[in-house]
XYZ file of C-alpha atoms in Angstrom:
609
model
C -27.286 -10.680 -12.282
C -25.189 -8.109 -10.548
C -23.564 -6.959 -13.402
C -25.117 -4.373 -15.410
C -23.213 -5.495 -18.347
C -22.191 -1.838 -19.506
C -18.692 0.252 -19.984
C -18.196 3.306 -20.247
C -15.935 4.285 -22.895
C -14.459 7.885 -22.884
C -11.981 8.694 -25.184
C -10.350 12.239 -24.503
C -8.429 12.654 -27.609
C -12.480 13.632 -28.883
C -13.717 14.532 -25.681
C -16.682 11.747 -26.386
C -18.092 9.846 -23.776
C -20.609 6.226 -24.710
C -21.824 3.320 -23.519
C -20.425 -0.248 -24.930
C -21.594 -3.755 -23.739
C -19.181 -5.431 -21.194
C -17.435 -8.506 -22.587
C -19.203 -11.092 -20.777
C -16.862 -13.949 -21.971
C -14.156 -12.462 -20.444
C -16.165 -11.837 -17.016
C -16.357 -15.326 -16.708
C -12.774 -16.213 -17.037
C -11.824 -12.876 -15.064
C -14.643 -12.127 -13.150
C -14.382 -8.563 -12.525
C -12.412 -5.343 -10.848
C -8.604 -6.232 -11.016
C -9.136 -9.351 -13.490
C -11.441 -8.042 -16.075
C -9.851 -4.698 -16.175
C -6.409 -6.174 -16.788
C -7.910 -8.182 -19.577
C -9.404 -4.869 -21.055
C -5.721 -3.378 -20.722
C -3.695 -6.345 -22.148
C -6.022 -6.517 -25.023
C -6.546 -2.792 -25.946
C -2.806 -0.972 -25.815
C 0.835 -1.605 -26.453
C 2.265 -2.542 -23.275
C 5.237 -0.967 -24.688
C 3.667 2.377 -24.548
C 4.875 5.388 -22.202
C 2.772 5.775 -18.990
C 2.718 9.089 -19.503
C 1.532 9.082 -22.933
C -1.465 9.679 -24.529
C -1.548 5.915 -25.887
C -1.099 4.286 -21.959
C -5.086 2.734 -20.777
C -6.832 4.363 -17.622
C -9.375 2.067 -16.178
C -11.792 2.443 -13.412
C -13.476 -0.882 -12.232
C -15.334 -1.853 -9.672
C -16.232 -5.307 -9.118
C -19.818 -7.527 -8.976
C -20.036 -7.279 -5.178
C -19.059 -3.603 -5.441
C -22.274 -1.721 -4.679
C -24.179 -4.247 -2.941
C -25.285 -4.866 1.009
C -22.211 -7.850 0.730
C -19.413 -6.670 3.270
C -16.863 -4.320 2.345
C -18.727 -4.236 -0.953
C -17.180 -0.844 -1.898
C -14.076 -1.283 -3.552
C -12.668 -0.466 -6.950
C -9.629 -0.574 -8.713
C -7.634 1.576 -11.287
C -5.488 -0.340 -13.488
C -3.128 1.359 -16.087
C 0.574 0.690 -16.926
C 2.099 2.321 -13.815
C 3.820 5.984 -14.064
C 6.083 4.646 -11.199
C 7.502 1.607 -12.138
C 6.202 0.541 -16.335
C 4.883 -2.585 -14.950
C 0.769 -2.702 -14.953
C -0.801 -1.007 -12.390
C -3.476 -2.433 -10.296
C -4.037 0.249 -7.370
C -7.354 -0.378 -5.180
C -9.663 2.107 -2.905
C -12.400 1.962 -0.637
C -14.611 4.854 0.387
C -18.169 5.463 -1.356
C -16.957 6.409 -4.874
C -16.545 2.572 -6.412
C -20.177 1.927 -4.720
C -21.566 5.001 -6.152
C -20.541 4.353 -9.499
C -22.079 0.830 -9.669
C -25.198 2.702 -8.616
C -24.968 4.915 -11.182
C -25.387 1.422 -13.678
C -22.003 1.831 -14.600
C -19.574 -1.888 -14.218
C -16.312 -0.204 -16.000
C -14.532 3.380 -17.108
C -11.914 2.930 -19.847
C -10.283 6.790 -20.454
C -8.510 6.215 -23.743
C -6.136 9.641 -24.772
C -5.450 13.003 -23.772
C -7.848 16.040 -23.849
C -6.287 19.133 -25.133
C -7.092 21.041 -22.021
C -7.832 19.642 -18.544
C -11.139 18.467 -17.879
C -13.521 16.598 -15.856
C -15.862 13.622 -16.421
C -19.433 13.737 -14.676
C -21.418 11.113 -14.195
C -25.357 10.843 -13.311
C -26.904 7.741 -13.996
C -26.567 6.688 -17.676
C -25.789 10.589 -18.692
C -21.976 10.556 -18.730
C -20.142 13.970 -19.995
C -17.039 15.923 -20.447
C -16.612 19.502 -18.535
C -14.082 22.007 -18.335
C -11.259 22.098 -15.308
C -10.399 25.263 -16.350
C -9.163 27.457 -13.348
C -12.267 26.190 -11.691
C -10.296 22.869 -10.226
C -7.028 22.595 -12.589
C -4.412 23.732 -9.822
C -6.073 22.845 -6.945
C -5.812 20.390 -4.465
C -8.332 17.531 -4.019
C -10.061 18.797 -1.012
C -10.818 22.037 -3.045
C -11.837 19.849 -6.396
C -14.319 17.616 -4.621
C -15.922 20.702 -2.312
C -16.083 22.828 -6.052
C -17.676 20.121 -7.957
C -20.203 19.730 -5.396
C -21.219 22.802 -5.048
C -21.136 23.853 -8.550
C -23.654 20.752 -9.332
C -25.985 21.790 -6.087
C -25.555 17.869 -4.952
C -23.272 16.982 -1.678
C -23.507 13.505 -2.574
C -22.060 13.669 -5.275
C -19.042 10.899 -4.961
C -15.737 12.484 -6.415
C -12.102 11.190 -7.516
C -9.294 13.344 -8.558
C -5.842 14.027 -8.334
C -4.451 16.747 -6.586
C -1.465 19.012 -7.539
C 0.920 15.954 -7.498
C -0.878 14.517 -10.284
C -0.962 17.930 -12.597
C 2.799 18.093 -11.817
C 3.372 14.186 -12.831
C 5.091 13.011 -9.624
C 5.750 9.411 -9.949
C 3.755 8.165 -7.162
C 0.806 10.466 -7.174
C -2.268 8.928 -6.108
C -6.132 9.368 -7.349
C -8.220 9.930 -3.938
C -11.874 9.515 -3.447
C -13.784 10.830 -0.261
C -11.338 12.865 0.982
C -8.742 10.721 2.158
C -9.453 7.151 0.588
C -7.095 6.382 -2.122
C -6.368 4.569 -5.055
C -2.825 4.830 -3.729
C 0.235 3.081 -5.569
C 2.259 2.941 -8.802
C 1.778 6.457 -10.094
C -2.035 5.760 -11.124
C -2.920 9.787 -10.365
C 0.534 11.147 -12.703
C -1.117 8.955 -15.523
C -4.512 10.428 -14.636
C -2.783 13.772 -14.581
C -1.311 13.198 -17.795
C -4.308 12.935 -19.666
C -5.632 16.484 -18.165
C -8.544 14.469 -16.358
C -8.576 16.154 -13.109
C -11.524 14.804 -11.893
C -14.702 12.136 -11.972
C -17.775 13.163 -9.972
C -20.473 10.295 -9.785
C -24.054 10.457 -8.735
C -26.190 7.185 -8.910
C -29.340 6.194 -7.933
C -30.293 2.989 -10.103
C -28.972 0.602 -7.579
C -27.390 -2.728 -8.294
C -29.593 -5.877 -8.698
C -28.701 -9.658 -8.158
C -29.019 -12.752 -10.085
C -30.667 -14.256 -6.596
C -31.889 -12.092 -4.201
C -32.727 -14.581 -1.456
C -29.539 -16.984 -1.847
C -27.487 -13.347 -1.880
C -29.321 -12.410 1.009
C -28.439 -16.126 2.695
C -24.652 -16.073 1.824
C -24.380 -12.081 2.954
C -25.952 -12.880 6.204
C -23.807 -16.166 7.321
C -20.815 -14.281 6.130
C -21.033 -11.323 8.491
C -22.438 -13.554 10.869
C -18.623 -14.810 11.336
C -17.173 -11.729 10.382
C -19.609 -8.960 13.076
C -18.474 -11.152 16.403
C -14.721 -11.821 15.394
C -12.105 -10.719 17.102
C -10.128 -9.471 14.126
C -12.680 -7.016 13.357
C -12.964 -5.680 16.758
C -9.250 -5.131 16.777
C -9.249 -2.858 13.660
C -12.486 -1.030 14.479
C -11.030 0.126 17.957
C -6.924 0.491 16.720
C -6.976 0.170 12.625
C -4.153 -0.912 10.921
C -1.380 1.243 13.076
C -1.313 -1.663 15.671
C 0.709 -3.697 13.215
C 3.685 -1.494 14.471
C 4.443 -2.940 17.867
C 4.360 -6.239 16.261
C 7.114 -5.635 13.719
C 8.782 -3.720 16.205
C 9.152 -5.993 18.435
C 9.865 -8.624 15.471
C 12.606 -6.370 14.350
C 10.606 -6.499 10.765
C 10.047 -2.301 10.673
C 12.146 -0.626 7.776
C 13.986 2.099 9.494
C 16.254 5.144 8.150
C 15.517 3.578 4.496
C 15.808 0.065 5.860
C 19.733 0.631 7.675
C 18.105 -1.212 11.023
C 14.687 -2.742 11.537
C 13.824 -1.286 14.611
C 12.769 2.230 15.744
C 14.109 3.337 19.158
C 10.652 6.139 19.056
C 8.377 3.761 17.927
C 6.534 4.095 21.185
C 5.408 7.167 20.218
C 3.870 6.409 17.313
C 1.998 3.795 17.866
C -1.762 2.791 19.419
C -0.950 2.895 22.504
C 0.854 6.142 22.115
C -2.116 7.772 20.503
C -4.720 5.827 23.243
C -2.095 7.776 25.588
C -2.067 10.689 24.849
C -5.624 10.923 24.604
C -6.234 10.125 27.537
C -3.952 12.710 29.203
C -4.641 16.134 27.839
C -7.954 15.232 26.149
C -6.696 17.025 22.745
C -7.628 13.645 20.647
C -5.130 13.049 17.619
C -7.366 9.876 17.257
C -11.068 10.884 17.065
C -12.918 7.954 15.995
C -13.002 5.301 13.439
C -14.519 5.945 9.655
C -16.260 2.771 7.200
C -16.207 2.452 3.573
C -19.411 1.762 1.565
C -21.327 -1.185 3.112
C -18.487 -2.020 5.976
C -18.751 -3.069 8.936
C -15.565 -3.011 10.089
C -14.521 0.367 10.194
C -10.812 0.455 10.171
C -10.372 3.871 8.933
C -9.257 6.459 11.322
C -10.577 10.432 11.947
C -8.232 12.458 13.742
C -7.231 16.006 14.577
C -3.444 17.693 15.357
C -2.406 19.304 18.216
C -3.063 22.960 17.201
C -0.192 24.423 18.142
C 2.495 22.280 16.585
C 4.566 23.531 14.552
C 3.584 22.468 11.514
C -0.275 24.026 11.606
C 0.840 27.808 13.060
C -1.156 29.830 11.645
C -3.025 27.231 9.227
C -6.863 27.492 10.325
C -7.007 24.453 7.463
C -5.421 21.576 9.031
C -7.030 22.294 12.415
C -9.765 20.231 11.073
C -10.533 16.974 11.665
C -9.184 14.473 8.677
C -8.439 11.141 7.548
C -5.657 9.921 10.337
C -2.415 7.948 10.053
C -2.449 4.102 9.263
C -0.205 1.469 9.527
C 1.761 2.369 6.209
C 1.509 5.835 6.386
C 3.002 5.884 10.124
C 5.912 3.492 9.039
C 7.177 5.422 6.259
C 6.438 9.093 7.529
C 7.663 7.805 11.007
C 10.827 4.994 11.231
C 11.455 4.941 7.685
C 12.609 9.088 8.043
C 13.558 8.658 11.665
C 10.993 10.651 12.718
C 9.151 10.162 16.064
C 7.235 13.272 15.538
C 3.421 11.686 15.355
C 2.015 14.864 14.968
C 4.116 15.326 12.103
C 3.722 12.390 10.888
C -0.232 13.166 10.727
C 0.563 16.764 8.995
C 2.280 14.728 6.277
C -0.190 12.444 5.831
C -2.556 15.053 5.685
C -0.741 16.834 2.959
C -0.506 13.524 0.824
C -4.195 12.939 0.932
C -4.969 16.350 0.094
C -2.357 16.474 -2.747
C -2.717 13.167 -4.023
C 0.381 11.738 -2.999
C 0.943 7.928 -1.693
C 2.838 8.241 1.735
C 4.436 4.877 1.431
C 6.253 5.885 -1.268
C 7.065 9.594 -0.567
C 8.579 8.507 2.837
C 10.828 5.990 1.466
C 11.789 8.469 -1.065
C 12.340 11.296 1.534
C 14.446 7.997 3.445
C 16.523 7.423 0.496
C 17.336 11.139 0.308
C 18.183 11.393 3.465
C 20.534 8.542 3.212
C 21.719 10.329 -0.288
C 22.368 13.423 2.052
C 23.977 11.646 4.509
C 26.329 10.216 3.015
C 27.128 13.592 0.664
C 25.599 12.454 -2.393
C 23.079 15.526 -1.755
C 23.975 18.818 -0.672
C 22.327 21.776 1.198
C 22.790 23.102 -2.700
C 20.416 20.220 -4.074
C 17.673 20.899 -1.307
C 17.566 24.849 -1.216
C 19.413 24.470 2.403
C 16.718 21.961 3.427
C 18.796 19.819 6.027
C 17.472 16.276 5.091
C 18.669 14.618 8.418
C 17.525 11.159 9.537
C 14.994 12.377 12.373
C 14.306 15.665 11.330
C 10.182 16.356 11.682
C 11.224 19.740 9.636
C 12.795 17.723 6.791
C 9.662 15.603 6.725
C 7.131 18.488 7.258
C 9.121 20.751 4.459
C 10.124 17.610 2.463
C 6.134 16.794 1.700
C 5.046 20.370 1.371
C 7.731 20.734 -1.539
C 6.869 17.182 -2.710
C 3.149 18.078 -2.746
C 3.133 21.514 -5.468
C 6.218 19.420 -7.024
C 7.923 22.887 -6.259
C 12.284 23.187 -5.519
C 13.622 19.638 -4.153
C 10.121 18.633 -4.207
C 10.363 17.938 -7.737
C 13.348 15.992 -7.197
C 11.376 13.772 -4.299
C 8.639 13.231 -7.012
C 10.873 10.975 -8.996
C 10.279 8.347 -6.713
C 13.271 6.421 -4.907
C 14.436 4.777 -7.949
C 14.825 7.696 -10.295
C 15.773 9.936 -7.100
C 19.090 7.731 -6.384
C 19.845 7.260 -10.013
C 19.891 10.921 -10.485
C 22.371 10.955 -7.767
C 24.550 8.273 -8.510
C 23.680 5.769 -5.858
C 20.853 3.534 -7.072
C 21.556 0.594 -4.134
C 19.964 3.075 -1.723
C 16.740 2.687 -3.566
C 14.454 -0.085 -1.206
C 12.303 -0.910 -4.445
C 11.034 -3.287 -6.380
C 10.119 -3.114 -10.200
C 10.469 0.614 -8.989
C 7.977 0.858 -6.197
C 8.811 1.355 -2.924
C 8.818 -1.160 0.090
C 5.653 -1.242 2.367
C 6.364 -1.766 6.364
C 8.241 -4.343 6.512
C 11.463 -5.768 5.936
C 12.148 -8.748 3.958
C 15.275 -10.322 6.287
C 12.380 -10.798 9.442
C 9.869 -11.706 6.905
C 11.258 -14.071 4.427
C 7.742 -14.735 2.677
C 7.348 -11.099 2.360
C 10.628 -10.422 0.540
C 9.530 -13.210 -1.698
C 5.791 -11.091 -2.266
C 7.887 -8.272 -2.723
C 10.201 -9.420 -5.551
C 7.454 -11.150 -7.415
C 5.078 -8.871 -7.048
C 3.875 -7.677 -10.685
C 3.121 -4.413 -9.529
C 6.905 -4.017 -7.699
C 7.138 -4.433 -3.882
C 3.460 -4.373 -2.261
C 2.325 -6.020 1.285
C -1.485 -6.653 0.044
C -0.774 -9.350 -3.057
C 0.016 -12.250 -1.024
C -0.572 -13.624 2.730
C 2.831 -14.525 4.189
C 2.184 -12.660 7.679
C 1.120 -15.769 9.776
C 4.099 -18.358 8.856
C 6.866 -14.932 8.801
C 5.591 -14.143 12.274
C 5.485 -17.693 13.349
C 8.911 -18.389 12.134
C 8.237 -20.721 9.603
C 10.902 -22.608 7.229
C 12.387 -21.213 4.375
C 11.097 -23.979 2.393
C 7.524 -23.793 2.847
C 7.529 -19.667 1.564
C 7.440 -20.478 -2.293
C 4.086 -22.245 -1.984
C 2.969 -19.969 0.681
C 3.091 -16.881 -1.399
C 2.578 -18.460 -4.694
C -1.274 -19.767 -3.182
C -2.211 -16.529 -1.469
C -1.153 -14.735 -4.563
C -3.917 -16.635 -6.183
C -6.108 -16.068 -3.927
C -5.693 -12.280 -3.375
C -6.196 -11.591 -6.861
C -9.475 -13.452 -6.639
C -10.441 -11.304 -3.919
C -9.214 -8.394 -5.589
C -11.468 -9.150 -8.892
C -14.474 -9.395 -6.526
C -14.788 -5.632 -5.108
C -14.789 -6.482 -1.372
C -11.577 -6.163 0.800
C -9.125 -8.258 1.815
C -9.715 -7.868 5.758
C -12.705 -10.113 5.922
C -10.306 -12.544 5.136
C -9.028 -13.224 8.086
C -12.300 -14.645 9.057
C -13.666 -16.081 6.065
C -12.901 -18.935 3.606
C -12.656 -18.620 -0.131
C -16.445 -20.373 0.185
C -17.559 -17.766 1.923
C -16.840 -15.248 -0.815
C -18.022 -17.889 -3.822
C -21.172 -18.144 -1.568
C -22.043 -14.420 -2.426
C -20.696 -14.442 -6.264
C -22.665 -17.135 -7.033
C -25.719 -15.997 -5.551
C -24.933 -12.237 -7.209
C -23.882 -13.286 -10.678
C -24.726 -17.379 -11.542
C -22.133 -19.051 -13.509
C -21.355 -21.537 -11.060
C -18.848 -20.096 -8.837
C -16.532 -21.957 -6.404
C -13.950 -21.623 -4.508
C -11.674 -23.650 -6.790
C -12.407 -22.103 -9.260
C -11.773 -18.751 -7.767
C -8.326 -19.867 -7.008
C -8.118 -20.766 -10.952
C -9.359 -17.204 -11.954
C -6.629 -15.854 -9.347
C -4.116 -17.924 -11.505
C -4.985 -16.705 -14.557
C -4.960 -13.245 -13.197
C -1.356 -13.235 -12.299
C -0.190 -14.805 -15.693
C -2.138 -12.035 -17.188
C -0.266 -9.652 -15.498
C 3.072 -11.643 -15.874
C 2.597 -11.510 -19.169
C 1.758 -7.626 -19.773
C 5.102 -7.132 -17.706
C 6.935 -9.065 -19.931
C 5.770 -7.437 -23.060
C 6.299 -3.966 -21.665
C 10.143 -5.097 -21.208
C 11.123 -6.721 -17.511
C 11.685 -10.155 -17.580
C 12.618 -12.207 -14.841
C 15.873 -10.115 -13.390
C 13.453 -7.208 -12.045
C 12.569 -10.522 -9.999
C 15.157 -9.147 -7.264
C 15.534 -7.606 -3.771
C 17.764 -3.858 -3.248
C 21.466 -4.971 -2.282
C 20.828 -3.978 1.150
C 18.153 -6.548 2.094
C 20.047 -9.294 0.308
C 23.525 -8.745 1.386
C 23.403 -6.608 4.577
C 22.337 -8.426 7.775
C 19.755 -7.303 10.146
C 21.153 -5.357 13.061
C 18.819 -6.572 15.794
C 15.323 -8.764 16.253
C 14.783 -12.187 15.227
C 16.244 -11.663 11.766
C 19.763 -10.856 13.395
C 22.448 -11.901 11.615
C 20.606 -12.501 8.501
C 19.658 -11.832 5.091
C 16.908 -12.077 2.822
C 17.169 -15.891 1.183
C 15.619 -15.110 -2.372
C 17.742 -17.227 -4.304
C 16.593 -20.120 -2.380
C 13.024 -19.012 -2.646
C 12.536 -18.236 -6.313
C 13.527 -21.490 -7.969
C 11.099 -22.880 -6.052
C 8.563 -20.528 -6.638
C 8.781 -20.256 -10.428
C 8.849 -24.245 -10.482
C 4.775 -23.915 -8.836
C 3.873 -21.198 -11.123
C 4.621 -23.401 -13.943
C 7.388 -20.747 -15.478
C 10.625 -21.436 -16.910
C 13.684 -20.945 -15.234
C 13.751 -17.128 -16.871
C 10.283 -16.831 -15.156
C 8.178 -16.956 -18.369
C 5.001 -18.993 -18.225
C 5.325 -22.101 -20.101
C 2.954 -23.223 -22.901
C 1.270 -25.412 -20.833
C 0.766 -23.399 -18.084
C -1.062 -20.817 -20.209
C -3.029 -23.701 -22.026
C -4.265 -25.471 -18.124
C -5.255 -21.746 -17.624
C -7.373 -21.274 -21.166
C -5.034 -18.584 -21.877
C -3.894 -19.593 -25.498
């Protein structure tokens, strides 16, 4: 089968490193990636624990498709109680490294403790070991970690995933990053990395990754990229990515802008495709390059691109003259409207900076936006910033903001408490748009009434890639129909999520489609129904770990703003977010109580007592 049915178990605390068998009972009942590695963390710490303590789980799991020819076969997940918001953490990436490590005959890495000084774990094959960081990569960033540990093992394929100087310096929302620029992005996953002094893991595998049924694999991998190759959805993100999303909530009036005051961006013509396409065109210096793939993709909605070289920003810095992972959807929205900024090639400097610090630019743009409000309104003072002007619109602000942010250096280490902390510190915590303590994605929950409901329910805190309301919030559908809606593609997604492709295929294929290629891969007898079940059981897993580690159902809830402040403009005008119509409704499908605690019978239907 595709697993190899091996963990590797590294415990810091005595800098030992061994292999364990993986608990195939609970593969069955949580199949893999997100699932089976939130079944490892429920079972195996105190969900009471600090983050940022040396008792808080670190786990690194790919999933049974993950390093196979299925498509988009390449992700992984870290889960880990979240540095960001103390809800669990379930932060995914694409790239090469999840792939590799499946190669390397690995299915799972559980870091247990803290080493006394900061090291890194390398991987080849079945030899797994502990190394010093030292000065040799403690302190630097995560383009000079992964070029250092390549070249001090002689291997360039070596597949690498660190944290950068945001995650030595414990900001809130520091990411882990593999290949360069792909990332393992939300919660604070990289501060809890950084607080064990693991700087680093560096895979190399060769022993491949073999399936239960090679043929029947072979069948179900070919008739699913047979609809995926020709479709229309993946022609659109191989030639624009994810960034065209912003004329659509722009013209929907659904983009959070200046920290969510309006929710539409009078320079959002600047920013987006046809702004880049445009400017290409016309003085031939390309800010958009080309398109980049993860590990067995054929989509290839990541983007390549290069800054003008004599903005501001890069005077005089030969190092982001290169060529580098370019600005996304989520990245543009919150280092664009969300600051006010119409600046795209500051925009791409900051995103630059938070891929090579480790840094997730959804949340450090809403948490420069909420400072900027904080400023606005007096709350912060030139005195608080260093005489940084934090100004709604300011490409300075934003280009200083995330170089501060990035060495957790000045203000910087104010901006790495996240939005939450940031405007409790201040005395203002309304002006925080989060959820459980994460910050919003792109867009705003008054357009998108499904989405505020994915947002408050979310067990990770606000997140745009747990459920599927886009199609009925762009479509206009009826209030009522959101609670089942969410509470079905929240199912669903974690399914997908436990599998170790990506959600994008998706929007071609069918949940038979994916149990096709499981079944084939692993045996067990795989379905889509039963997927959905396992998708279930997933989120009362995770319901459950939140609720031990201390929210209950009042974390539930939507900032003040979105819930009592009407949209300015778009199709939302005039109106708020209509959670307490939603929830009831949406608690009543889960099968929770009316404090949103799963009910005994729930958890028995889902084998879970």
């Amino acid at each position: 089968m595709a697993w190899h049915e091996k963990i590797l178990r590294v415990d810091l605390t005595k800098g030992t490193c061994r292999a364990e068998a993986l608990n195939m009972e609970w593969a069955a009942q949580y199949l893999g990636s997100r699932g089976l590695a939130s079944k490892y963390l429920a079972e195996e710490m105190d969900p009471k624990a600090d983050p940022l303590g040396p008792k808080n789980v670190l786990i690194f799991a790919p999933g049974p498709l993950t390093g196979t020819s299925a498509a988009t076969g390449g992700r992984y997940a870290v889960i880990t109680k979240g540095a960001l918001t103390g809800a669990v953490a379930c932060s995914n990436s694409g790239g090469y490294w999840g792939g590799e490590l499946r190669l390397a005959g690995w299915d799972m890495i559980i870091v247990t403790g803290k080493a006394k000084k900061p090291v890194y774990l390398n991987i080849e094959n079945d030899k797994a070991e502990l190394l010093s960081a030292g000065k040799f990569i403690w302190g630097q960033s995560v383009w000079e970690t992964e070029a250092r540990i390549k070249e001090r093992h002689g291997d360039t394929r070596i597949r690498v995933a660190s944290i950068g100087r945001a995650g030595e310096t414990l900001s809130r929302y520091a990411c882990i990053v593999n290949d360069l620029d792909r990332a393992a992005g939300r919660s604070g996953v990289g501060a809890v990395m950084g607080s064990k002094n693991l700087k680093a893991i560096a895979v190399r595998g060769t022993s491949g990754v073999q399936v239960k049924d090679a043929d029947a694999f072979h069948a179900a991998v070919t008739a699913a990229r047979a609809k995926l190759d020709p479709s229309a959805d993946r022609a659109g993100l191989a030639e624009q990515g994810t960034i065209s999303m912003l004329e659509i909530t722009q013209a929907f009036g659904s983009l959070p802008t200046r920290n969510n005051r309006d929710v539409q961006f009078e320079g959002s013509d600047k920013l987006d495709a046809a702004a880049m396409a445009a400017r290409r065109r016309s003085d031939g210096r390309a800010n958009l390059l080309t398109n980049r793939a993860c590990f067995s993709c054929t989509i290839g909605c990541g983007r390549v691109s290069r800054m003008d070289p004599g903005h501001f920003a890069i005077k005089g810095n030969e190092r982001y003259k290169q060529a580098a992972g370019g600005l996304e959807y989520e990245s543009i929205y919150a280092l664009g409207p969300m600051v006010g900024v119409d600046d795209i090639e500051a925009a791409t400097y900051a995103n630059y900076i938070c891929n090579e610090e480790g840094m997730d630019p959804i949340s450090f743009g809403s948490t420069l936006a909420a400072a900027m409000e904080l400023y606005d309104i007096g709350a912060i003072t030139d005195a608080d910033t260093g005489g940084l002007k934090l100004e709604f619109g300011s490409a300075e602000a934003l280009v200083k903001g995330v170089e501060l942010a990035g060495l957790g250096e000045g203000f910087g280490a104010d901006l790495g408490l996240g939005a939450k902390l940031l405007c409790e510190k201040y005395g203002h915590p309304d002006l925080a748009m989060v959820v459980k303590g994460q910050e919003f994605p792109g867009y705003d929950g008054r357009a998108m009434q499904g989405m505020a409901l994915a947002y408050a329910t979310s067990n990770r805190g606000a997140c745009h890639l747990k459920a599927d309301p886009y199609g009925d919030d762009f479509d206009g559908g009826p209030i009522e129909g959101k609670a089942k809606i969410v509470y079905e593609s929240q199912n669903a997604v974690a399914a997908i999520d436990s599998t170790g492709i990506c959600l994008f295929p998706m929007a071609v294929w069918d949940l038979n489609d994916v149990a096709a290629q499981i079944e084939a891969a692993c045996g067990g007898g795989w379905t889509a129904d039963r997927l959905v079940e396992t998708g279930e059981r997933i989120w009362n897993l995770e319901r459950q770990f939140n609720l031990a580690a201390g929210l209950s159902g009042k974390d539930d809830t939507l900032p003040k703003r979105i819930l009592k402040e009407a949209a300015k403009s778009g199709s939302a005008k005039g109106k708020v977010a209509e959670l307490g119509q939603m929830l009831p409704a949406y608690y009543e499908l889960r099968g929770w109580d009316d404090d949103g605690v799963p009910t005994t019978q729930t958890l028995q239907r889902l084998a879970m007592t």
